[in-house]
């Protein structure tokens, strides 16, 4: 199966953190560290599957942390990180992705842009891709007698994850060099002679190792982002037909809705709410009604585009709420499928999606069954400008 998969390595015990709970299950800004790492990849449009490698004794903690997320069963790690990654690659073998991004669960602040940079390097022909940060501090070496000497920092870099690989090549390297102890997967790529591309790393993509790291990440998340709110509203008139599309669900009805696309007022309103929150205009600017490319187009494509644009702006959907205003059809029987459809299109947990319905008590054009309306609100976490 083509495409890209993510392998989140979360088997460590986090002994340097102290305490009884491994660091990947501690909370930062209201979420477990591991969940923040996983969600970054689940939201990314290039990542088609996310697998997590966990410690054999961590299943209960893992299940509690990721409750509500639609994930494949976890893979159990081994005695070393190298063995844990190899187990994860074996679990991905049936899917056979074009590439795999291997990421430390202890890096919860990985951005969509960094994931894209790694994927693009692989798409450009590299066998492997590595985020790098130049060393900016002065370096000192202390010998056994406690004497210090300066170490030149020229051409020295800090390596980060996600480290990306052509799937078949990194799996071959893991199989060939099982007896070679390495600190990361790029080291195996070096041993195998693979073509490795460096991409710019990000200071925000810090690794949580100590309690002070966790505190710093908390400050970064609370101070570096803000919640922005967007509103959307849409109306369509009833015309002869036998069904309507609402919130991505086809509903049999005695009439249809008039529109250039499929006239899904719920998804149109939600698109405008997302565009509004990220300051990207409205649906008419992105999908003009006089453009024949969008004639009879499914509105789920519009919402998928809005979600992708949100991520390109660095946004993360906190929640969205759609209200459908009509006398008919009845929305209740379809509400949960609507929520699930929106969550699937936007690649978010269904708990972040609300769909409601109301009437206007027989008043106005909706009360006279001349058409229906929809309004939507979207709250999006964005980088603070």
PDB file of C-alpha atoms in Angstrom, residues 155-313:
ATOM      1  CA  UNK A 155      29.817  21.486  11.274  1.00  0.00           C
ATOM      2  CA  UNK A 156      28.225  20.012  14.396  1.00  0.00           C
ATOM      3  CA  UNK A 157      24.465  19.502  14.514  1.00  0.00           C
ATOM      4  CA  UNK A 158      21.807  18.222  16.888  1.00  0.00           C
ATOM      5  CA  UNK A 159      19.718  15.438  15.387  1.00  0.00           C
ATOM      6  CA  UNK A 160      15.958  15.340  15.908  1.00  0.00           C
ATOM      7  CA  UNK A 161      13.038  13.159  14.952  1.00  0.00           C
ATOM      8  CA  UNK A 162      10.968  12.429  12.914  1.00  0.00           C
ATOM      9  CA  UNK A 163      13.600  10.645  10.879  1.00  0.00           C
ATOM     10  CA  UNK A 164      12.167   9.589   7.544  1.00  0.00           C
ATOM     11  CA  UNK A 165      13.136   6.580   5.451  1.00  0.00           C
ATOM     12  CA  UNK A 166      12.194   4.662   2.367  1.00  0.00           C
ATOM     13  CA  UNK A 167      10.466   1.793   4.110  1.00  0.00           C
ATOM     14  CA  UNK A 168      12.182  -1.115   2.369  1.00  0.00           C
ATOM     15  CA  UNK A 169      15.642   0.428   2.798  1.00  0.00           C
ATOM     16  CA  UNK A 170      15.436   1.051   6.547  1.00  0.00           C
ATOM     17  CA  UNK A 171      13.906  -2.367   7.150  1.00  0.00           C
ATOM     18  CA  UNK A 172      16.815  -3.957   5.290  1.00  0.00           C
ATOM     19  CA  UNK A 173      19.274  -1.921   7.374  1.00  0.00           C
ATOM     20  CA  UNK A 174      17.637  -3.053  10.620  1.00  0.00           C
ATOM     21  CA  UNK A 175      17.802  -6.686   9.520  1.00  0.00           C
ATOM     22  CA  UNK A 176      21.449  -6.448   8.399  1.00  0.00           C
ATOM     23  CA  UNK A 177      22.889  -4.591  11.399  1.00  0.00           C
ATOM     24  CA  UNK A 178      21.035  -6.161  14.320  1.00  0.00           C
ATOM     25  CA  UNK A 179      24.287  -6.628  16.259  1.00  0.00           C
ATOM     26  CA  UNK A 180      25.444  -3.023  15.799  1.00  0.00           C
ATOM     27  CA  UNK A 181      24.393  -0.890  18.808  1.00  0.00           C
ATOM     28  CA  UNK A 182      23.191   2.508  17.576  1.00  0.00           C
ATOM     29  CA  UNK A 183      21.490   5.487  19.191  1.00  0.00           C
ATOM     30  CA  UNK A 184      19.081   6.259  16.365  1.00  0.00           C
ATOM     31  CA  UNK A 185      17.895   4.931  13.025  1.00  0.00           C
ATOM     32  CA  UNK A 186      19.951   7.370  10.975  1.00  0.00           C
ATOM     33  CA  UNK A 187      23.038   5.615  12.334  1.00  0.00           C
ATOM     34  CA  UNK A 188      21.789   2.413  10.696  1.00  0.00           C
ATOM     35  CA  UNK A 189      21.202   4.313   7.462  1.00  0.00           C
ATOM     36  CA  UNK A 190      24.813   5.502   7.646  1.00  0.00           C
ATOM     37  CA  UNK A 191      26.056   1.937   8.105  1.00  0.00           C
ATOM     38  CA  UNK A 192      23.972   0.836   5.112  1.00  0.00           C
ATOM     39  CA  UNK A 193      25.350   3.622   2.936  1.00  0.00           C
ATOM     40  CA  UNK A 194      21.970   5.187   2.281  1.00  0.00           C
ATOM     41  CA  UNK A 195      21.594   8.650   0.775  1.00  0.00           C
ATOM     42  CA  UNK A 196      20.658  10.875   3.729  1.00  0.00           C
ATOM     43  CA  UNK A 197      19.206  14.360   3.284  1.00  0.00           C
ATOM     44  CA  UNK A 198      19.270  16.922   6.068  1.00  0.00           C
ATOM     45  CA  UNK A 199      16.293  19.225   6.607  1.00  0.00           C
ATOM     46  CA  UNK A 200      16.118  22.180   8.999  1.00  0.00           C
ATOM     47  CA  UNK A 201      15.045  21.138  12.477  1.00  0.00           C
ATOM     48  CA  UNK A 202      12.987  23.252  14.867  1.00  0.00           C
ATOM     49  CA  UNK A 203      13.857  24.499  18.336  1.00  0.00           C
ATOM     50  CA  UNK A 204      10.227  23.936  19.380  1.00  0.00           C
ATOM     51  CA  UNK A 205      10.635  20.239  18.574  1.00  0.00           C
ATOM     52  CA  UNK A 206      12.289  19.620  21.938  1.00  0.00           C
ATOM     53  CA  UNK A 207      12.703  16.235  23.571  1.00  0.00           C
ATOM     54  CA  UNK A 208      11.261  15.899  27.055  1.00  0.00           C
ATOM     55  CA  UNK A 209      13.790  14.146  29.270  1.00  0.00           C
ATOM     56  CA  UNK A 210      13.622  15.855  32.671  1.00  0.00           C
ATOM     57  CA  UNK A 211      10.976  17.514  34.818  1.00  0.00           C
ATOM     58  CA  UNK A 212      12.305  20.939  33.781  1.00  0.00           C
ATOM     59  CA  UNK A 213      11.806  19.976  30.115  1.00  0.00           C
ATOM     60  CA  UNK A 214       8.168  19.179  30.851  1.00  0.00           C
ATOM     61  CA  UNK A 215       7.728  22.517  32.581  1.00  0.00           C
ATOM     62  CA  UNK A 216       9.340  24.336  29.661  1.00  0.00           C
ATOM     63  CA  UNK A 217       7.071  22.557  27.151  1.00  0.00           C
ATOM     64  CA  UNK A 218       4.082  23.602  29.250  1.00  0.00           C
ATOM     65  CA  UNK A 219       5.180  27.234  29.038  1.00  0.00           C
ATOM     66  CA  UNK A 220       5.762  26.970  25.295  1.00  0.00           C
ATOM     67  CA  UNK A 221       2.297  25.557  24.642  1.00  0.00           C
ATOM     68  CA  UNK A 222       0.516  28.082  26.834  1.00  0.00           C
ATOM     69  CA  UNK A 223       2.420  31.100  25.515  1.00  0.00           C
ATOM     70  CA  UNK A 224       3.102  30.251  21.887  1.00  0.00           C
ATOM     71  CA  UNK A 225      -0.461  29.566  20.777  1.00  0.00           C
ATOM     72  CA  UNK A 226      -3.867  31.176  20.939  1.00  0.00           C
ATOM     73  CA  UNK A 227      -7.430  30.078  20.221  1.00  0.00           C
ATOM     74  CA  UNK A 228      -9.094  31.723  17.235  1.00  0.00           C
ATOM     75  CA  UNK A 229     -12.801  31.416  16.498  1.00  0.00           C
ATOM     76  CA  UNK A 230     -14.499  31.465  13.103  1.00  0.00           C
ATOM     77  CA  UNK A 231     -18.193  31.578  12.185  1.00  0.00           C
ATOM     78  CA  UNK A 232     -19.931  30.274   9.084  1.00  0.00           C
ATOM     79  CA  UNK A 233     -23.470  30.525   7.705  1.00  0.00           C
ATOM     80  CA  UNK A 234     -25.055  29.065   4.585  1.00  0.00           C
ATOM     81  CA  UNK A 235     -28.517  28.781   2.991  1.00  0.00           C
ATOM     82  CA  UNK A 236     -29.895  26.621   0.163  1.00  0.00           C
ATOM     83  CA  UNK A 237     -33.394  26.510  -1.307  1.00  0.00           C
ATOM     84  CA  UNK A 238     -35.420  23.347  -1.818  1.00  0.00           C
ATOM     85  CA  UNK A 239     -35.990  22.189  -5.423  1.00  0.00           C
ATOM     86  CA  UNK A 240     -37.441  19.012  -6.946  1.00  0.00           C
ATOM     87  CA  UNK A 241     -35.360  15.968  -6.034  1.00  0.00           C
ATOM     88  CA  UNK A 242     -35.241  12.843  -3.904  1.00  0.00           C
ATOM     89  CA  UNK A 243     -32.375  13.474  -1.474  1.00  0.00           C
ATOM     90  CA  UNK A 244     -30.227  16.083   0.255  1.00  0.00           C
ATOM     91  CA  UNK A 245     -26.610  16.094   1.399  1.00  0.00           C
ATOM     92  CA  UNK A 246     -26.067  17.384   4.926  1.00  0.00           C
ATOM     93  CA  UNK A 247     -22.782  17.254   6.840  1.00  0.00           C
ATOM     94  CA  UNK A 248     -21.447  14.712   4.357  1.00  0.00           C
ATOM     95  CA  UNK A 249     -24.404  12.316   4.711  1.00  0.00           C
ATOM     96  CA  UNK A 250     -26.894  11.519   1.941  1.00  0.00           C
ATOM     97  CA  UNK A 251     -30.461  11.670   3.308  1.00  0.00           C
ATOM     98  CA  UNK A 252     -33.496  10.536   1.345  1.00  0.00           C
ATOM     99  CA  UNK A 253     -36.028  13.379   1.148  1.00  0.00           C
ATOM    100  CA  UNK A 254     -39.013  14.429  -0.924  1.00  0.00           C
ATOM    101  CA  UNK A 255     -37.014  17.363  -2.318  1.00  0.00           C
ATOM    102  CA  UNK A 256     -33.416  18.267  -3.073  1.00  0.00           C
ATOM    103  CA  UNK A 257     -31.333  21.379  -2.488  1.00  0.00           C
ATOM    104  CA  UNK A 258     -30.316  23.858  -5.145  1.00  0.00           C
ATOM    105  CA  UNK A 259     -26.637  24.618  -5.478  1.00  0.00           C
ATOM    106  CA  UNK A 260     -23.649  24.604  -7.806  1.00  0.00           C
ATOM    107  CA  UNK A 261     -22.010  21.781  -5.840  1.00  0.00           C
ATOM    108  CA  UNK A 262     -23.961  19.186  -3.847  1.00  0.00           C
ATOM    109  CA  UNK A 263     -25.467  22.054  -1.779  1.00  0.00           C
ATOM    110  CA  UNK A 264     -24.340  20.638   1.581  1.00  0.00           C
ATOM    111  CA  UNK A 265     -25.132  23.674   3.735  1.00  0.00           C
ATOM    112  CA  UNK A 266     -23.643  22.104   6.864  1.00  0.00           C
ATOM    113  CA  UNK A 267     -20.206  21.505   5.345  1.00  0.00           C
ATOM    114  CA  UNK A 268     -20.276  24.875   3.552  1.00  0.00           C
ATOM    115  CA  UNK A 269     -20.893  26.678   6.826  1.00  0.00           C
ATOM    116  CA  UNK A 270     -18.126  24.698   8.530  1.00  0.00           C
ATOM    117  CA  UNK A 271     -15.673  25.504   5.725  1.00  0.00           C
ATOM    118  CA  UNK A 272     -16.400  29.204   6.202  1.00  0.00           C
ATOM    119  CA  UNK A 273     -15.909  28.875   9.958  1.00  0.00           C
ATOM    120  CA  UNK A 274     -12.467  27.327   9.419  1.00  0.00           C
ATOM    121  CA  UNK A 275     -11.506  29.863   6.755  1.00  0.00           C
ATOM    122  CA  UNK A 276     -12.616  32.634   9.077  1.00  0.00           C
ATOM    123  CA  UNK A 277     -10.603  31.391  12.037  1.00  0.00           C
ATOM    124  CA  UNK A 278      -7.357  31.226  10.034  1.00  0.00           C
ATOM    125  CA  UNK A 279      -8.032  34.472   8.141  1.00  0.00           C
ATOM    126  CA  UNK A 280      -8.324  32.800   4.733  1.00  0.00           C
ATOM    127  CA  UNK A 281     -11.418  34.442   3.238  1.00  0.00           C
ATOM    128  CA  UNK A 282     -14.546  32.426   2.491  1.00  0.00           C
ATOM    129  CA  UNK A 283     -15.669  29.406   0.540  1.00  0.00           C
ATOM    130  CA  UNK A 284     -16.630  31.505  -2.491  1.00  0.00           C
ATOM    131  CA  UNK A 285     -13.048  32.663  -2.900  1.00  0.00           C
ATOM    132  CA  UNK A 286     -11.646  29.144  -2.840  1.00  0.00           C
ATOM    133  CA  UNK A 287     -14.460  27.466  -4.794  1.00  0.00           C
ATOM    134  CA  UNK A 288     -16.192  30.105  -6.962  1.00  0.00           C
ATOM    135  CA  UNK A 289     -19.802  29.135  -7.835  1.00  0.00           C
ATOM    136  CA  UNK A 290     -19.246  30.105 -11.472  1.00  0.00           C
ATOM    137  CA  UNK A 291     -16.326  27.692 -11.864  1.00  0.00           C
ATOM    138  CA  UNK A 292     -17.425  24.540 -13.691  1.00  0.00           C
ATOM    139  CA  UNK A 293     -14.809  22.476 -11.858  1.00  0.00           C
ATOM    140  CA  UNK A 294     -17.058  22.552  -8.788  1.00  0.00           C
ATOM    141  CA  UNK A 295     -20.328  21.708 -10.563  1.00  0.00           C
ATOM    142  CA  UNK A 296     -21.998  18.898  -8.574  1.00  0.00           C
ATOM    143  CA  UNK A 297     -18.755  18.479  -6.588  1.00  0.00           C
ATOM    144  CA  UNK A 298     -18.972  16.701  -3.208  1.00  0.00           C
ATOM    145  CA  UNK A 299     -18.610  19.229  -0.421  1.00  0.00           C
ATOM    146  CA  UNK A 300     -16.483  16.813   1.594  1.00  0.00           C
ATOM    147  CA  UNK A 301     -13.691  17.790  -0.841  1.00  0.00           C
ATOM    148  CA  UNK A 302     -14.151  21.435   0.165  1.00  0.00           C
ATOM    149  CA  UNK A 303     -13.927  20.558   3.854  1.00  0.00           C
ATOM    150  CA  UNK A 304     -10.848  18.368   3.321  1.00  0.00           C
ATOM    151  CA  UNK A 305      -9.195  21.336   1.592  1.00  0.00           C
ATOM    152  CA  UNK A 306     -10.161  23.653   4.459  1.00  0.00           C
ATOM    153  CA  UNK A 307      -8.636  21.209   6.948  1.00  0.00           C
ATOM    154  CA  UNK A 308      -5.424  20.950   4.952  1.00  0.00           C
ATOM    155  CA  UNK A 309      -5.178  24.751   4.687  1.00  0.00           C
ATOM    156  CA  UNK A 310      -5.722  25.000   8.448  1.00  0.00           C
ATOM    157  CA  UNK A 311      -2.797  22.651   9.062  1.00  0.00           C
ATOM    158  CA  UNK A 312      -0.597  24.555   6.593  1.00  0.00           C
ATOM    159  CA  UNK A 313      -1.266  27.662   8.700  1.00  0.00           C
TER     160      UNK A 313
END
